[in-house]
C-alpha cells in the first residue's frame, strides 16, 4: 500500500469540506513549555464529545508532524527540528545525507499551516500548537486560547515530570522557549490580530479541569457548541 502524502491528506480532508457552508467549529491551544497542553486537549475532547451525539470532535497534536514525516521520509524529530531552523542551515546538512528533496523550515511551516487551515475549516477540531492560532486567525467559528505560567512554576513542574534537577529543568525551558520565540516571530507576521489570543490563562492558578470548564463556557458564548444539557 502506498504511503499517504500531504497532497493525499489534503484531498481527503478537502472532500469533506466541499459541501460546508461555513468553517468550524474549532479550538486552537497555544501553551508555554511546562503548561498543560495534550492533557488539556484530551480532557476537552472527552467533554466536547459528551455534548456531541455523533462524537465528531478530534484532537490534533503531533499527527501533523507524523504525516509530514511519512511524506518526506524523515523522522518526526528531524521535522520538528527543521521547523525551528533558520533558512538553509538544516536543509544543507540533510542534503549531504539524502539525495531526495529535503524541505526546509519555511516549507514545513507552510505545509503545516495549510493542513491546520484545512482541519479548522473541516471543523470539530482541537488543535494544540503547530502555529494553529496564526494559521486560523482569519477563519470564523473558532476560538484561540493561550496557556501560560510563571517560570518558577514551570521549572518545578518540568523537574518533577522529567525527573530532572531544577537547573536542568530551567535550562530545558530556556532552550525550548528560545526556539518557540523564533517560531512565534514567524507566525506573528501572518497573524496581525492584537491581542493574538481570545483568551489567556495562568496555568499555575487554574488546573486543567477548571481551564476546560472556562473554555467550554467561552465556546458556548461564541455559539461554537450548544450549552450542556441539565
Coordinates of N, CA and C in Angstrom, one line a residue:
X1 N 0.9 -1.2 0.0 CA 0.0 0.0 0.0 C 0.9 1.2 0.0
X2 N 0.6 2.2 -0.9 CA 1.4 3.4 -1.0 C 1.2 4.3 0.3
X3 N 2.3 4.9 0.7 CA 2.2 5.7 1.9 C 1.4 6.9 1.6
X4 N 0.7 7.5 2.7 CA 0.0 8.7 2.5 C 0.9 9.9 2.2
X5 N 0.4 10.9 1.5 CA 1.2 12.1 1.2 C 0.4 13.3 1.6
X6 N 1.1 14.4 1.7 CA 0.5 15.7 2.1 C -0.7 15.9 1.1
X7 N -0.4 15.8 -0.2 CA -1.5 16.0 -1.2 C -2.7 15.1 -1.0
X8 N -2.4 13.8 -0.7 CA -3.5 12.9 -0.5 C -4.3 13.3 0.8
X9 N -3.5 13.6 1.8 CA -4.1 14.1 3.1 C -5.1 15.2 2.8
X10 N -4.6 16.2 2.1 CA -5.4 17.4 1.9 C -6.6 17.1 1.0
X11 N -6.4 16.3 0.0 CA -7.5 15.9 -0.9 C -8.6 15.2 -0.1
X12 N -8.2 14.3 0.8 CA -9.1 13.6 1.6 C -10.0 14.5 2.5
X13 N -9.3 15.5 3.1 CA -10.0 16.4 4.0 C -10.8 17.4 3.3
X14 N -10.2 17.9 2.1 CA -11.0 18.8 1.3 C -12.3 18.3 0.8
X15 N -12.3 17.0 0.5 CA -13.5 16.3 0.1 C -14.6 16.5 1.1
X16 N -14.2 16.4 2.4 CA -15.1 16.5 3.5 C -15.7 17.9 3.6
X17 N -15.0 18.9 3.2 CA -15.4 20.3 3.5 C -16.0 21.0 2.3
X18 N -16.0 20.3 1.1 CA -16.5 21.0 -0.1 C -18.0 21.4 0.1
X19 N -18.8 20.6 0.8 CA -20.2 20.9 0.9 C -20.5 21.8 2.1
X20 N -19.5 22.2 2.8 CA -19.7 23.0 4.0 C -20.0 24.5 3.6
X21 N -21.0 25.0 4.3 CA -21.4 26.4 4.0 C -20.5 27.4 4.9
X22 N -20.0 26.9 6.0 CA -19.2 27.7 6.8 C -18.2 26.9 7.6
X23 N -17.0 27.4 7.9 CA -16.0 26.6 8.6 C -16.3 26.3 10.1
X24 N -15.4 25.5 10.7 CA -15.5 25.2 12.1 C -16.7 24.3 12.5
X25 N -16.9 24.2 13.8 CA -16.2 24.9 14.9 C -14.8 24.3 15.2
X26 N -14.0 25.1 15.7 CA -12.6 24.6 16.1 C -12.1 25.4 17.3
X27 N -11.1 24.8 17.9 CA -10.4 25.5 19.0 C -8.9 25.3 18.8
X28 N -8.1 26.4 19.0 CA -6.6 26.3 19.0 C -6.1 26.6 20.4
X29 N -5.1 25.8 20.8 CA -4.5 26.0 22.1 C -3.0 26.2 21.9
X30 N -2.5 27.3 22.3 CA -1.1 27.6 22.4 C -0.6 27.6 23.8
X31 N 0.6 27.1 24.1 CA 1.0 27.0 25.5 C 2.5 27.1 25.6
X32 N 2.9 27.7 26.8 CA 4.3 27.7 27.1 C 4.7 26.3 27.5
X33 N 6.0 26.0 27.3 CA 6.5 24.7 27.7 C 6.4 24.5 29.2
X34 N 5.9 23.4 29.6 CA 5.7 23.1 31.0 C 4.2 23.2 31.4
X35 N 3.4 23.9 30.6 CA 2.0 24.1 30.9 C 1.2 22.9 30.3
X36 N -0.1 22.8 30.7 CA -1.0 21.8 30.2 C -1.2 22.0 28.7
X37 N -1.1 21.0 27.9 CA -1.4 21.0 26.5 C -2.1 19.8 26.1
X38 N -1.4 18.7 25.9 CA -2.0 17.5 25.4 C -3.1 17.0 26.4
X39 N -2.7 17.0 27.7 CA -3.7 16.5 28.7 C -5.0 17.4 28.7
X40 N -4.8 18.7 28.6 CA -6.0 19.6 28.5 C -6.8 19.3 27.2
X41 N -6.1 19.1 26.1 CA -6.8 18.7 24.9 C -7.6 17.4 25.0
X42 N -7.0 16.4 25.6 CA -7.7 15.1 25.8 C -8.9 15.3 26.6
X43 N -8.8 16.1 27.7 CA -9.9 16.3 28.6 C -11.0 17.1 27.9
X44 N -10.7 18.1 27.1 CA -11.7 18.8 26.3 C -12.4 18.0 25.3
X45 N -11.6 17.1 24.6 CA -12.3 16.2 23.6 C -13.3 15.4 24.3
X46 N -13.0 14.8 25.5 CA -13.9 14.0 26.2 C -15.2 14.8 26.5
X47 N -15.0 16.0 27.0 CA -16.2 16.8 27.4 C -17.0 17.3 26.2
X48 N -16.3 17.6 25.1 CA -17.0 18.0 23.9 C -17.8 16.9 23.3
X49 N -17.2 15.7 23.2 CA -18.0 14.6 22.6 C -19.1 14.1 23.5
X50 N -19.1 14.4 24.8 CA -20.2 14.2 25.6 C -21.4 15.0 25.2
X51 N -21.2 16.1 24.6 CA -22.2 17.0 24.2 C -22.6 16.8 22.7
X52 N -21.7 16.1 22.0 CA -22.0 15.9 20.5 C -22.4 14.4 20.3
X53 N -23.7 14.3 19.9 CA -24.2 12.9 19.7 C -23.4 12.1 18.7
X54 N -22.8 12.7 17.8 CA -22.0 12.0 16.7 C -20.5 11.8 17.1
X55 N -20.1 12.4 18.3 CA -18.7 12.2 18.7 C -17.7 12.7 17.7
X56 N -18.0 13.9 17.1 CA -17.1 14.3 16.0 C -15.9 15.0 16.3
X57 N -15.7 15.5 17.6 CA -14.5 16.2 18.0 C -13.3 15.4 18.0
X58 N -12.2 15.9 17.4 CA -10.9 15.2 17.3 C -9.8 16.1 17.8
X59 N -8.8 15.5 18.4 CA -7.6 16.2 18.9 C -6.5 16.1 17.9
X60 N -5.9 17.2 17.5 CA -4.7 17.3 16.6 C -3.5 17.8 17.4
X61 N -2.5 17.0 17.5 CA -1.3 17.4 18.3 C 0.0 17.1 17.5
X62 N 0.4 15.9 17.5 CA 1.6 15.5 16.8 C 1.3 14.8 15.5
X63 N 0.0 14.7 15.2 CA -0.4 14.0 13.9 C 0.1 14.7 12.7
X64 N 0.2 16.0 12.7 CA 0.6 16.7 11.5 C 2.1 16.5 11.3
X65 N 2.9 16.5 12.3 CA 4.3 16.2 12.2 C 4.5 14.7 11.7
X66 N 3.7 13.8 12.2 CA 3.8 12.4 11.7 C 3.5 12.3 10.3
X67 N 2.4 13.0 9.8 CA 2.1 13.0 8.4 C 3.2 13.5 7.5
X68 N 3.8 14.6 7.9 CA 4.9 15.2 7.2 C 6.1 14.3 7.2
X69 N 6.4 13.6 8.3 CA 7.5 12.6 8.3 C 7.2 11.5 7.3
X70 N 6.0 11.0 7.2 CA 5.7 9.9 6.3 C 5.9 10.4 4.9
X71 N 5.5 11.6 4.6 CA 5.6 12.2 3.3 C 7.0 12.4 2.8
X72 N 7.9 12.8 3.7 CA 9.2 13.2 3.3 C 10.3 12.1 3.6
X73 N 9.9 11.1 4.4 CA 10.8 10.1 4.7 C 11.8 10.4 5.8
X74 N 11.5 11.6 6.5 CA 12.3 12.0 7.6 C 11.6 11.5 8.9
X75 N 12.4 11.6 10.0 CA 11.8 11.2 11.3 C 11.0 12.5 11.8
X76 N 10.1 12.2 12.8 CA 9.3 13.3 13.4 C 10.3 14.3 14.1
X77 N 11.3 13.7 14.7 CA 12.3 14.6 15.4 C 13.0 15.5 14.4
X78 N 13.3 15.0 13.2 CA 14.0 15.8 12.2 C 13.1 16.9 11.7
X79 N 11.8 16.5 11.5 CA 10.8 17.5 11.1 C 10.6 18.6 12.1
X80 N 10.5 18.2 13.4 CA 10.4 19.2 14.5 C 11.6 20.1 14.5
X81 N 12.8 19.6 14.4 CA 14.0 20.4 14.4 C 14.0 21.4 13.2
X82 N 13.6 20.9 12.1 CA 13.6 21.7 10.9 C 12.6 22.9 11.0
X83 N 11.5 22.7 11.7 CA 10.6 23.8 11.9 C 11.2 25.0 12.6
X84 N 12.2 24.7 13.5 CA 12.8 25.8 14.3 C 14.1 26.3 13.6
X85 N 14.5 25.7 12.5 CA 15.8 26.0 11.9 C 15.7 27.3 11.1
X86 N 16.8 28.0 11.1 CA 16.9 29.2 10.2 C 17.1 28.7 8.8
X87 N 16.7 29.5 7.8 CA 16.8 29.1 6.4 C 18.1 28.5 6.0
X88 N 18.1 27.3 5.3 CA 19.2 26.6 4.7 C 20.1 25.8 5.6
X89 N 20.3 26.2 6.8 CA 21.3 25.5 7.7 C 21.0 24.0 7.8
X90 N 19.8 23.7 8.3 CA 19.4 22.4 8.5 C 19.2 21.6 7.2
X91 N 18.7 22.3 6.2 CA 18.4 21.7 4.9 C 19.7 21.3 4.2
X92 N 20.7 22.2 4.3 CA 22.0 21.9 3.7 C 22.7 20.7 4.3
X93 N 22.5 20.5 5.6 CA 23.0 19.4 6.3 C 22.4 18.1 5.8
X94 N 21.1 18.1 5.7 CA 20.3 16.9 5.3 C 20.6 16.6 3.8
X95 N 20.9 17.6 3.0 CA 21.2 17.3 1.6 C 22.4 16.5 1.5
X96 N 23.3 16.6 2.4 CA 24.5 15.8 2.4 C 24.3 14.4 2.8
X97 N 23.1 14.1 3.3 CA 22.8 12.7 3.7 C 21.8 12.0 2.8
X98 N 20.9 12.8 2.1 CA 19.9 12.2 1.2 C 19.9 12.9 -0.1
X99 N 19.6 12.2 -1.1 CA 19.6 12.7 -2.5 C 18.2 13.4 -2.8
X100 N 17.1 12.9 -2.1 CA 15.8 13.5 -2.4 C 15.7 14.9 -1.9
X101 N 14.6 15.6 -2.4 CA 14.4 16.9 -1.9 C 14.1 16.9 -0.5
X102 N 14.8 17.8 0.3 CA 14.5 17.9 1.7 C 13.9 19.2 2.0
X103 N 12.7 19.3 2.6 CA 12.0 20.6 2.8 C 12.8 21.3 3.9
X104 N 12.8 22.7 3.8 CA 13.4 23.5 4.8 C 12.3 23.9 5.8
X105 N 12.8 24.7 6.8 CA 11.8 25.1 7.8 C 10.6 25.9 7.2
X106 N 10.9 26.7 6.2 CA 9.9 27.6 5.6 C 8.9 26.7 4.9
X107 N 9.3 25.7 4.2 CA 8.4 24.8 3.5 C 7.5 24.0 4.5
X108 N 8.2 23.5 5.5 CA 7.5 22.7 6.6 C 6.4 23.5 7.3
X109 N 6.8 24.8 7.7 CA 5.8 25.6 8.3 C 4.6 25.9 7.4
X110 N 4.9 26.2 6.2 CA 3.8 26.5 5.2 C 2.9 25.3 5.0
X111 N 3.5 24.1 4.9 CA 2.7 22.9 4.8 C 1.8 22.6 6.0
X112 N 2.4 22.8 7.2 CA 1.6 22.6 8.4 C 0.5 23.6 8.5
X113 N 0.8 24.9 8.1 CA -0.2 25.9 8.1 C -1.4 25.5 7.2
X114 N -1.1 25.0 6.0 CA -2.2 24.6 5.1 C -3.0 23.4 5.7
X115 N -2.3 22.5 6.3 CA -3.0 21.4 6.9 C -3.9 21.9 8.1
X116 N -3.4 22.8 8.9 CA -4.1 23.3 10.0 C -5.4 24.0 9.5
X117 N -5.3 24.9 8.5 CA -6.4 25.6 7.9 C -7.5 24.6 7.4
X118 N -7.0 23.6 6.8 CA -8.0 22.6 6.2 C -8.7 21.9 7.4
X119 N -8.0 21.5 8.4 CA -8.6 20.9 9.6 C -9.6 21.8 10.3
X120 N -9.2 23.1 10.4 CA -10.1 24.1 11.1 C -11.3 24.3 10.3
X121 N -11.2 24.3 9.0 CA -12.4 24.5 8.1 C -13.3 23.3 8.2
X122 N -12.7 22.1 8.3 CA -13.5 20.9 8.4 C -14.3 20.9 9.7
X123 N -13.7 21.4 10.7 CA -14.4 21.6 12.0 C -14.3 20.5 13.0
X124 N -14.8 20.7 14.1 CA -14.9 19.8 15.3 C -13.4 19.3 15.6
X125 N -12.5 20.3 15.7 CA -11.1 20.1 15.9 C -10.6 20.9 17.1
X126 N -9.8 20.2 17.9 CA -9.0 20.9 18.9 C -7.5 20.8 18.5
X127 N -6.9 21.9 18.1 CA -5.6 21.9 17.6 C -4.6 22.5 18.6
X128 N -3.6 21.7 19.0 CA -2.6 22.1 20.0 C -1.3 22.5 19.3
X129 N -0.9 23.7 19.5 CA 0.4 24.1 19.0 C 0.3 24.2 17.4
X130 N 1.4 23.9 16.8 CA 1.6 23.9 15.3 C 1.3 25.2 14.7
X131 N 1.4 26.3 15.5 CA 1.1 27.6 14.9 C -0.4 27.8 14.5
X132 N -1.2 27.0 15.3 CA -2.7 27.0 14.9 C -3.4 28.3 15.0
X133 N -3.1 29.1 16.0 CA -3.7 30.4 16.1 C -3.4 31.3 15.0
X134 N -2.2 31.4 14.6 CA -1.8 32.3 13.5 C -2.4 31.7 12.1
X135 N -2.4 30.4 12.0 CA -2.8 29.8 10.7 C -4.3 30.0 10.5
X136 N -5.1 30.2 11.6 CA -6.5 30.3 11.5 C -7.1 31.6 11.9
X137 N -6.3 32.6 12.1 CA -6.8 33.9 12.6 C -7.9 34.5 11.8
X138 N -8.0 34.3 10.5 CA -9.0 34.9 9.7 C -10.1 33.9 9.4
X139 N -10.2 32.7 10.0 CA -11.2 31.8 9.8 C -12.3 31.9 10.9
X140 N -13.5 32.2 10.6 CA -14.5 32.3 11.6 C -14.9 31.0 12.3
X141 N -15.7 31.1 13.4 CA -16.2 30.0 14.1 C -15.1 29.2 14.8
X142 N -14.2 29.9 15.3 CA -13.1 29.3 16.1 C -12.8 30.1 17.4
X143 N -12.0 29.5 18.3 CA -11.6 30.2 19.5 C -10.2 29.9 19.7
X144 N -9.4 30.9 20.0 CA -7.9 30.7 20.3 C -7.7 31.0 21.8
X145 N -6.9 30.0 22.4 CA -6.6 30.1 23.8 C -5.1 30.0 24.0
X146 N -4.6 30.7 25.0 CA -3.1 30.7 25.3 C -3.0 30.3 26.8
X147 N -2.1 29.3 27.1 CA -1.9 28.8 28.4 C -0.5 29.2 28.8
X148 N -0.3 30.0 29.9 CA 1.0 30.4 30.4 C 1.1 30.1 31.9
X149 N 2.3 30.4 32.4 CA 2.5 30.2 33.9 C 3.8 30.9 34.2
X150 N 4.0 31.3 35.5 CA 5.3 31.8 35.9 C 6.4 30.8 35.7
X151 N 7.6 31.3 35.4 CA 8.7 30.4 35.0 C 9.1 29.5 36.2
X152 N 9.1 30.0 37.4 CA 9.4 29.1 38.6 C 8.4 27.9 38.7
X153 N 7.2 28.2 38.4 CA 6.2 27.1 38.4 C 6.4 26.1 37.3
X154 N 6.8 26.6 36.2 CA 7.1 25.7 35.0 C 8.4 24.9 35.3
X155 N 9.3 25.5 35.9 CA 10.6 24.8 36.3 C 10.3 23.6 37.2
X156 N 9.5 23.9 38.2 CA 9.1 22.9 39.2 C 8.4 21.7 38.6
X157 N 7.5 22.1 37.7 CA 6.7 21.0 37.0 C 7.5 20.2 36.1
X158 N 8.4 20.8 35.3 CA 9.2 20.1 34.3 C 10.2 19.2 35.1
X159 N 10.7 19.7 36.2 CA 11.6 19.0 37.1 C 11.0 17.7 37.6
X160 N 9.7 17.8 38.1 CA 9.0 16.6 38.6 C 8.7 15.7 37.5
X161 N 8.1 16.2 36.4 CA 7.6 15.3 35.3 C 8.8 14.6 34.6
X162 N 9.9 15.4 34.4 CA 11.0 14.8 33.7 C 12.1 14.2 34.5
X163 N 11.9 14.2 35.9 CA 12.8 13.7 36.8 C 14.2 14.4 36.6
X164 N 14.2 15.7 36.6 CA 15.3 16.5 36.4 C 15.6 17.4 37.6
X165 N 16.9 17.7 37.8 CA 17.1 18.7 38.9 C 16.6 20.1 38.3
X166 N 16.5 21.1 39.2 CA 15.9 22.3 38.8 C 16.8 23.1 37.8
X167 N 18.1 22.9 37.9 CA 19.0 23.6 37.0 C 18.8 23.0 35.6
X168 N 18.7 21.7 35.5 CA 18.5 21.1 34.2 C 17.1 21.4 33.6
X169 N 16.1 21.5 34.5 CA 14.7 21.8 34.0 C 14.7 23.3 33.5
X170 N 15.4 24.2 34.2 CA 15.4 25.6 33.8 C 16.1 25.7 32.5
X171 N 17.2 25.0 32.3 CA 17.9 25.0 31.0 C 17.1 24.5 29.9
X172 N 16.3 23.5 30.1 CA 15.5 22.9 29.1 C 14.4 23.9 28.7
X173 N 13.8 24.5 29.7 CA 12.7 25.5 29.5 C 13.3 26.7 28.7
X174 N 14.4 27.2 29.0 CA 15.1 28.3 28.3 C 15.3 28.0 26.8
X175 N 15.8 26.7 26.6 CA 16.1 26.3 25.3 C 14.8 26.2 24.4
X176 N 13.8 25.6 25.0 CA 12.5 25.5 24.2 C 11.8 26.8 24.0
X177 N 11.9 27.7 25.1 CA 11.3 29.0 25.0 C 12.0 29.8 23.9
X178 N 13.3 29.7 23.8 CA 14.1 30.4 22.7 C 13.7 29.9 21.3
X179 N 13.5 28.6 21.2 CA 13.1 28.0 19.9 C 11.7 28.5 19.5
X180 N 10.8 28.4 20.5 CA 9.4 28.8 20.2 C 9.3 30.3 19.9
X181 N 10.2 31.1 20.5 CA 10.2 32.5 20.3 C 10.5 32.8 18.8
X182 N 11.5 32.1 18.3 CA 11.8 32.2 16.9 C 10.6 31.9 16.0
X183 N 10.0 30.7 16.3 CA 8.8 30.3 15.5 C 7.7 31.3 15.7
X184 N 7.5 31.8 16.9 CA 6.4 32.7 17.1 C 6.6 34.0 16.3
X185 N 7.8 34.5 16.2 CA 8.1 35.7 15.4 C 7.7 35.4 13.9
X186 N 7.9 34.2 13.4 CA 7.5 33.9 12.0 C 6.0 33.9 11.9
X187 N 5.3 33.3 12.9 CA 3.8 33.2 12.8 C 3.1 34.6 13.0
X188 N 3.8 35.4 13.8 CA 3.2 36.7 14.1 C 3.1 37.6 12.8
X189 N 4.0 37.3 11.9 CA 3.9 38.0 10.6 C 2.6 37.7 9.9
X190 N 2.1 36.5 10.1 CA 0.9 36.0 9.4 C -0.3 36.3 10.2
X191 N -0.2 36.7 11.5 CA -1.3 36.9 12.3 C -1.3 38.3 12.9
X192 N -1.9 39.3 12.2 CA -1.9 40.7 12.6 C -2.8 41.0 13.8
X193 N -3.6 40.0 14.2 CA -4.6 40.3 15.2 C -3.9 40.6 16.6
X194 N -4.4 41.7 17.2 CA -3.9 42.0 18.5 C -5.1 42.3 19.4
X195 N -5.2 41.6 20.6 CA -4.3 40.6 21.1 C -4.3 39.3 20.2
X196 N -3.3 38.6 20.2 CA -3.2 37.4 19.4 C -4.2 36.3 19.8
X197 N -4.5 36.2 21.1 CA -5.4 35.2 21.6 C -6.7 35.8 22.2
X198 N -7.7 35.0 22.0 CA -9.0 35.5 22.5 C -9.0 35.4 24.0
X199 N -8.3 34.3 24.6 CA -8.3 34.1 26.0 C -6.9 33.6 26.4
X200 N -6.4 34.2 27.5 CA -5.1 33.7 28.1 C -5.3 33.4 29.5
X201 N -4.8 32.2 29.9 CA -4.9 31.7 31.3 C -3.6 31.4 32.0
X202 N -3.6 31.6 33.3 CA -2.4 31.3 34.1 C -2.6 29.8 34.6
X203 N -1.8 28.9 34.1 CA -1.9 27.5 34.5 C -1.6 27.2 35.9
X204 N -0.8 28.1 36.5 CA -0.4 27.9 38.0 C -1.6 28.2 38.9
X205 N -2.6 28.9 38.4 CA -3.9 29.2 39.1 C -5.0 28.2 38.8
X206 N -5.1 27.9 37.5 CA -6.2 27.0 37.0 C -5.7 25.6 36.6
X207 N -6.1 24.6 37.2 CA -5.8 23.2 36.7 C -6.6 22.9 35.5
X208 N -6.2 21.8 34.8 CA -6.8 21.5 33.5 C -8.3 21.4 33.5
X209 N -8.9 20.8 34.6 CA -10.3 20.6 34.7 C -11.1 22.0 34.7
X210 N -10.5 22.9 35.4 CA -11.2 24.2 35.5 C -10.9 25.0 34.2
X211 N -9.7 24.9 33.7 CA -9.4 25.5 32.4 C -10.5 25.0 31.3
X212 N -10.7 23.7 31.3 CA -11.7 23.2 30.4 C -13.0 23.8 30.5
X213 N -13.5 23.9 31.8 CA -14.8 24.5 32.0 C -14.9 25.9 31.5
X214 N -13.9 26.7 31.8 CA -13.9 28.1 31.3 C -13.9 28.2 29.8
X215 N -13.1 27.3 29.1 CA -13.0 27.2 27.7 C -14.4 26.8 27.1
X216 N -15.0 25.8 27.7 CA -16.3 25.3 27.2 C -17.3 26.5 27.3
X217 N -17.3 27.2 28.4 CA -18.2 28.3 28.6 C -18.0 29.4 27.5
X218 N -16.8 29.7 27.2 CA -16.5 30.6 26.2 C -17.0 30.1 24.8
X219 N -16.8 28.8 24.6 CA -17.3 28.2 23.3 C -18.8 28.3 23.2
X220 N -19.5 28.1 24.3 CA -20.9 28.3 24.4 C -21.3 29.7 24.0
X221 N -20.6 30.7 24.6 CA -21.0 32.1 24.4 C -20.7 32.5 22.9
X222 N -19.7 31.9 22.3 CA -19.4 32.1 20.9 C -20.3 31.3 20.0
X223 N -21.2 30.5 20.6 CA -22.1 29.6 19.8 C -21.4 28.6 18.9
X224 N -20.2 28.2 19.4 CA -19.5 27.1 18.8 C -20.0 25.7 19.2
X225 N -20.5 25.7 20.4 CA -21.2 24.5 20.9 C -22.5 24.9 21.6
X226 N -23.3 23.9 21.8 CA -24.6 24.1 22.5 C -24.4 24.0 24.0
X227 N -25.1 24.7 24.8 CA -25.0 24.6 26.2 C -25.2 23.2 26.7
X228 N -24.5 22.8 27.8 CA -24.6 21.4 28.3 C -26.1 21.2 28.7
X229 N -26.6 20.0 28.5 CA -27.9 19.6 28.9 C -27.9 19.5 30.5
X230 N -29.0 20.0 31.1 CA -29.1 19.9 32.5 C -29.9 18.7 32.9

